[in-house]
Coordinates of C-alpha atoms in Angstrom, one line a residue:
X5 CA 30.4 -25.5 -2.3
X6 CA 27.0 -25.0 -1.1
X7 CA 26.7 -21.2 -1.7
X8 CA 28.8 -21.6 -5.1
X9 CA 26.0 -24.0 -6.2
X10 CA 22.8 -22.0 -5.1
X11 CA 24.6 -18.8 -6.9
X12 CA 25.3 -21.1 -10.1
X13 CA 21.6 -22.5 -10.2
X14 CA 19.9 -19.4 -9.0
X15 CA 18.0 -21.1 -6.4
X16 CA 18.0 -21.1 -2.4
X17 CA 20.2 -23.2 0.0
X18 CA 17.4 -24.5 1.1
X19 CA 16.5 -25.7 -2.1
X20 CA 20.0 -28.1 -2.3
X21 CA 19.4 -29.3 1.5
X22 CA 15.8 -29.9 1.6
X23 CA 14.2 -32.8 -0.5
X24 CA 10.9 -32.1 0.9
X25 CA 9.7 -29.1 -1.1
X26 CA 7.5 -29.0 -3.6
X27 CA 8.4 -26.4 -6.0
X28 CA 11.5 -24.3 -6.5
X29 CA 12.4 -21.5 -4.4
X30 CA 14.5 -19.1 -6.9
X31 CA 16.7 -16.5 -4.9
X32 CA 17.8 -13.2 -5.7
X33 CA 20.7 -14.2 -7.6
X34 CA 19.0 -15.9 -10.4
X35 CA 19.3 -13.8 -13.7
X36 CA 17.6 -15.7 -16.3
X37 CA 14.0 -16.2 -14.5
X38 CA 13.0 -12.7 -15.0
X39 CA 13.6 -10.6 -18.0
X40 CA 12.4 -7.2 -17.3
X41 CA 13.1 -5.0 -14.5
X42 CA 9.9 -2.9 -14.0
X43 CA 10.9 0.8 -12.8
X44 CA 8.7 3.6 -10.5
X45 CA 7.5 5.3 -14.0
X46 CA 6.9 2.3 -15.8
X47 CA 5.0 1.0 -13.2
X48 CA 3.1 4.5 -13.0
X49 CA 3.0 4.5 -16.6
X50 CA 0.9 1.2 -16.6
X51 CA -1.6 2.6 -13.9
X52 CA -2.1 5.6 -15.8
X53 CA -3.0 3.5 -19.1
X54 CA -5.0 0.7 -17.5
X55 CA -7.2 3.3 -15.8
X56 CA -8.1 4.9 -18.8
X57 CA -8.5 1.4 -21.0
X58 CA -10.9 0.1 -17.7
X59 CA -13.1 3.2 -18.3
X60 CA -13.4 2.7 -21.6
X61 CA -13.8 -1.1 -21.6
X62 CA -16.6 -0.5 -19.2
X63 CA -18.4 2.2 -21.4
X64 CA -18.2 -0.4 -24.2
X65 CA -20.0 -3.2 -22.1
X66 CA -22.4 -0.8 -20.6
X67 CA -23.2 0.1 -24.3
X68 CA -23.8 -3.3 -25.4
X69 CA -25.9 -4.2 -22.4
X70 CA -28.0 -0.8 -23.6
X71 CA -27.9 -2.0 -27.3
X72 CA -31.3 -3.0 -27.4
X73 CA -33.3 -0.3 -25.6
X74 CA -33.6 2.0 -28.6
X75 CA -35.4 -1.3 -30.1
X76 CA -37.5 -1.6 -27.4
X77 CA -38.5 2.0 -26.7
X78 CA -39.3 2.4 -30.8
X79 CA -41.5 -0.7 -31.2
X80 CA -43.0 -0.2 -27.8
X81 CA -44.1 3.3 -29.2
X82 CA -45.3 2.0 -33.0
X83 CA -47.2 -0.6 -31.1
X84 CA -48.9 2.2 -28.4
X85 CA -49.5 4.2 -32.1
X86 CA -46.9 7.2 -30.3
X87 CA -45.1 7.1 -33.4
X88 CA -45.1 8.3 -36.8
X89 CA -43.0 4.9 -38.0
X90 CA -44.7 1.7 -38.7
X91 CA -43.8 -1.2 -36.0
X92 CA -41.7 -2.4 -39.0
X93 CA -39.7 0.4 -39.7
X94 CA -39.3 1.1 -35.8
X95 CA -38.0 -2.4 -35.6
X96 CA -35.2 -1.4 -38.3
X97 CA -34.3 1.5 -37.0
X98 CA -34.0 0.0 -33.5
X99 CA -31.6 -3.0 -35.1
X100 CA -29.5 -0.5 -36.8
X101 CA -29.4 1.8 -33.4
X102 CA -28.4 -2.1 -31.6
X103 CA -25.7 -3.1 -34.3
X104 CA -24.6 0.9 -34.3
X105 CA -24.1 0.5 -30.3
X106 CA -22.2 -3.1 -30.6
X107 CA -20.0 -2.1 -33.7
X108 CA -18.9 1.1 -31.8
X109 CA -18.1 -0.9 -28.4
X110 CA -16.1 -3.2 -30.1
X111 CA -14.2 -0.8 -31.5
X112 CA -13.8 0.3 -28.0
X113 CA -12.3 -3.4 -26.8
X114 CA -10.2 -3.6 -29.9
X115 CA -8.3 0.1 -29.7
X116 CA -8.3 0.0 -25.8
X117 CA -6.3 -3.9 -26.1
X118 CA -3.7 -2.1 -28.9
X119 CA -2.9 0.5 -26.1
X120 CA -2.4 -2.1 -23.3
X121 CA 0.0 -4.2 -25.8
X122 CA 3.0 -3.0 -24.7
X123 CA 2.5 -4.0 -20.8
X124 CA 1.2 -7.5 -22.5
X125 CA 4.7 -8.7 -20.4
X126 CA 3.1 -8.2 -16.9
X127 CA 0.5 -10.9 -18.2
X128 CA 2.9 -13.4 -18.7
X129 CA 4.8 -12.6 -15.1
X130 CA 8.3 -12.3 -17.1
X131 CA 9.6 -9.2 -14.6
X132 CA 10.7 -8.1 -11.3
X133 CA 9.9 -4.7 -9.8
X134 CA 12.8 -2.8 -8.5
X135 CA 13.7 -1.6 -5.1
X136 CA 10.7 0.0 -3.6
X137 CA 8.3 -0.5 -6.3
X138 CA 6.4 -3.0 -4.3
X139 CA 5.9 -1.0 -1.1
X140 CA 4.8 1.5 -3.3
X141 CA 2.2 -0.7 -5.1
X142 CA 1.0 -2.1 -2.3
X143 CA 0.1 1.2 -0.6
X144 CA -1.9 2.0 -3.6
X145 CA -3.9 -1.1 -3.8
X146 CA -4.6 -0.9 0.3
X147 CA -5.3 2.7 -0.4
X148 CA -7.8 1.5 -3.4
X149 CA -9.7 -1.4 -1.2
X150 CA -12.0 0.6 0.1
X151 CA -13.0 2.1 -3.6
X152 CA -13.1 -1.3 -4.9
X153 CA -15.7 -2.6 -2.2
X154 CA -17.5 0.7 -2.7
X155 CA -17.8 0.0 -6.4
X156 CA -18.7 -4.1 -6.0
X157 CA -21.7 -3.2 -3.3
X158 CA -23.3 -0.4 -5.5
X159 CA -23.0 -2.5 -8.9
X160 CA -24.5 -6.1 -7.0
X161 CA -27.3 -3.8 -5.0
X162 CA -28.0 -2.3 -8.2
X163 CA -28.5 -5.5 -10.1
X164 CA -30.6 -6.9 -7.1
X165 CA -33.0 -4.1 -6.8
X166 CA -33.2 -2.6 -10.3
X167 CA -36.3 -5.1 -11.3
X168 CA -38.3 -3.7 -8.5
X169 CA -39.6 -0.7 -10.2
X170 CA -40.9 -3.3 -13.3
X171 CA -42.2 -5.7 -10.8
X172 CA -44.8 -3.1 -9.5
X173 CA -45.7 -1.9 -12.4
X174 CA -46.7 -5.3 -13.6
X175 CA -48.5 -6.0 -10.2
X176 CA -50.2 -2.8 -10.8
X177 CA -51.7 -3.5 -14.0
X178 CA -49.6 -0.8 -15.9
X179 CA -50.2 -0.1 -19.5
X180 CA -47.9 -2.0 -21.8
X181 CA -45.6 2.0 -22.3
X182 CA -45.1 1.7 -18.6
X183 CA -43.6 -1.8 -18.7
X184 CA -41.6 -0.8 -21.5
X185 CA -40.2 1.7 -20.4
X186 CA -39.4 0.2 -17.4
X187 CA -37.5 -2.5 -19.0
X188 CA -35.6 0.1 -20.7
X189 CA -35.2 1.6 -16.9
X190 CA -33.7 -1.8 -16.0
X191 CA -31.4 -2.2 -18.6
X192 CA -29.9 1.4 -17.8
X193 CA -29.0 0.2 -14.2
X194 CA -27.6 -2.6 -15.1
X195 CA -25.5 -1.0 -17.7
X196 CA -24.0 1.4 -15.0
X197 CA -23.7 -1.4 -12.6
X198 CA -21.6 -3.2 -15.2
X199 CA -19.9 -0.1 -15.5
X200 CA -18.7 -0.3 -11.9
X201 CA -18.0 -3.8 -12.0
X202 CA -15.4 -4.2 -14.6
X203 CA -13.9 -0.1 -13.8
X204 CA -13.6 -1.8 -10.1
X205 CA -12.3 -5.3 -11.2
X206 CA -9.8 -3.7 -14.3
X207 CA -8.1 -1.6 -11.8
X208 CA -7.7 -4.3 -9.1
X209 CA -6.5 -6.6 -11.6
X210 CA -3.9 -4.1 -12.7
X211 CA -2.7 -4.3 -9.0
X212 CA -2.8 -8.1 -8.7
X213 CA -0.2 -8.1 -12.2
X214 CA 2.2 -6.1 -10.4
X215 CA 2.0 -8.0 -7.3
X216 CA 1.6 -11.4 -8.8
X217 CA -1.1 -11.8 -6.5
X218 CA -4.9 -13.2 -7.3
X219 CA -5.5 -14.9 -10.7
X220 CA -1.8 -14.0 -11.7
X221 CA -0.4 -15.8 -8.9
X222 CA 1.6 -18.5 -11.0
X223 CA -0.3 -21.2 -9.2
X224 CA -3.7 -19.5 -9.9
X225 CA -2.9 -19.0 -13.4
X226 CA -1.8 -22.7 -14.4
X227 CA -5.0 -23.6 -13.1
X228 CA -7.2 -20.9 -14.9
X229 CA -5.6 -21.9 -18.1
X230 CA -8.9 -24.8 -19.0
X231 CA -11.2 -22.0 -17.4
X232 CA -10.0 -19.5 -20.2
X233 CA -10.0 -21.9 -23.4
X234 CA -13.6 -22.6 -21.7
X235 CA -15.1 -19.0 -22.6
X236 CA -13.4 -18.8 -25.2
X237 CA -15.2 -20.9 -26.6
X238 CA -18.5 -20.6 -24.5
X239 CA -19.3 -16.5 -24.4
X240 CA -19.1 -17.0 -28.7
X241 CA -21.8 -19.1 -28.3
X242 CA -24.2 -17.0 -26.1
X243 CA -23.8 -14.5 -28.3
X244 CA -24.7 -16.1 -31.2
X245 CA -27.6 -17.9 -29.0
X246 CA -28.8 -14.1 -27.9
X247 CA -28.9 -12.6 -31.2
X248 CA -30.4 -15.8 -33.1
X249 CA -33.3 -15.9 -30.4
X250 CA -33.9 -12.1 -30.3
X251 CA -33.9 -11.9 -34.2
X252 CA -36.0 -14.5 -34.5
X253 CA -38.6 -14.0 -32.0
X254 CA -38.4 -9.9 -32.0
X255 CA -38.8 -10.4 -28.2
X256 CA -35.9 -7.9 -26.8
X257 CA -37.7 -7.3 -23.8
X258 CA -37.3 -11.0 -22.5
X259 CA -33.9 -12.5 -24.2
X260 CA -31.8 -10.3 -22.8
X261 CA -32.4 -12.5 -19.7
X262 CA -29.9 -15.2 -21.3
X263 CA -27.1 -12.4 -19.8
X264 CA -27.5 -12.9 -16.0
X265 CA -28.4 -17.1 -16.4
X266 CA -25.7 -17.2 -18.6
X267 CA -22.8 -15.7 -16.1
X268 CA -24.0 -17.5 -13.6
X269 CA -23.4 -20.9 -15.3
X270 CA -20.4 -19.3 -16.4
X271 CA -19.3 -18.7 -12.7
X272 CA -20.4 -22.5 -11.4
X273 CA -18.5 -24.2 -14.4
X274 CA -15.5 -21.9 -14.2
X275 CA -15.0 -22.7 -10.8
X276 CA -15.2 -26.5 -11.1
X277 CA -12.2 -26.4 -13.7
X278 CA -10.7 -24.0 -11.2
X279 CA -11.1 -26.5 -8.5
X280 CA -10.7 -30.2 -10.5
X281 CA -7.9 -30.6 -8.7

């Protein structure tokens, strides 16, 4: 009866024997556990679209990051007297540039999420790949490593070395143009090593949902559910924080430090609610 009762319950034999173990071990034979059978094209379908939407998602964030340098170029050159506008009207025309930037790189986030809808299943873990599919997957994702680790050095070598050229100029006494321009210099590398970062992690993470591997192992997930309702709540606020600062203060040349400290905190306090356990 054995076999009859692992077939009826969709779960191993070694499920009924054992009481030692921990979780269930669902078999082959259980219908109801997954709902969708995930196919060659439809998996080559869903590589195809998150591809594009990780190129575009990263153009959106490199855009914001490069929001304010129009604002800081344009007052930098009413201060130095290089421009016909007024430091006030340079200011305007730098926020409306900034708000131009954000407004069209949310609009990025927002049409690239309606494409991805229809895969929103593979978030969720409610399928099974077919025969094959998995080999198949995983000889993509081995074949990808070596782009991903590629992509990960050049954006955190990037980000480690891109203050150096501002660094100098300041211990060289540059005139204030020079540092401002600089800035704006830092903020481009940082943009495209953003760019790498999330074109690199979007694409990975589109392996990993196939695979049910990383933060969509079922384990992994359950325990990054606090760490999500956490920045939900948390990246709203250093927005707000970012903008109310910079606005009120004018200086864009220093707030946009509040990025980099706030990720880190971000990283230290996601981790602990990762780890409570």
């Amino acid at each position: 009866k054995i076999l009859e009762l692992a077939k009826l319950f969709g779960v191993t034999t070694d499920y009924l024997l054992k009481d030692d173990m921990e979780k269930t071990a669902y078999s082959d034979t259980d219908e109801t556990a997954k709902s969708m059978r995930v196919t060659l094209k439809e998996a080559a379908d869903f590589f195809e679209s998150k591809a594009a939407c990780a190129k575009r998602t990263a153009l959106g964030a490199a855009m914001c990051v490069l929001s304010p340098v129009p604002l800081i170029l344009l007052a930098g050159l009413a201060d130095a007297g290089g421009s016909s506008l007024g430091e006030d009207a340079a200011g305007g025309a730098g926020v409306v540039v900034l708000l131009l930037m954000i407004a069209a790189a949310v609009a990025i986030f927002i049409t690239s999420g309606a494409k991805m809808k229809r895969f929103d299943y593979l978030k969720k873990g409610d399928f099974e790949l077919e025969y094959g599919v998995s080999g198949i997957v995983k000889e993509k994702k081995a074949a990808f490593d070596k782009t991903h680790t590629f992509y990960i050095t050049a954006g955190a070598v990037l980000c480690i070395l891109c203050s150096i050229p501002l660094i100098a100029a300041g211990v060289s006494k540059a005139s204030s143009m020079t540092l401002i321009s600089l800035t704006a210099l830092l903020l481009a590398l940082v943009s495209f090593a953003v760019y790498l970062f999330i074109t690199a992690g979007s694409i990975k993470e589109g392996f990993d949902q196939l695979l049910l591997d990383g933060e969509f192992d079922p384990e992994v997930k359950e325990s990054g559910k606090k760490a999500e309702k956490f920045a939900g709540v948390y990246w709203p606020v250093v927005t707000a924080v970012y903008l109310g600062w910079s606005f009120i203060s004018r200086d864009w040349d220093m707030t946009w430090v509040i990025w980099p400290v706030a990720a880190l905190i971000f990283a230290g306090i996601s981790a602990v609610i990762r780890n409570e356990k």
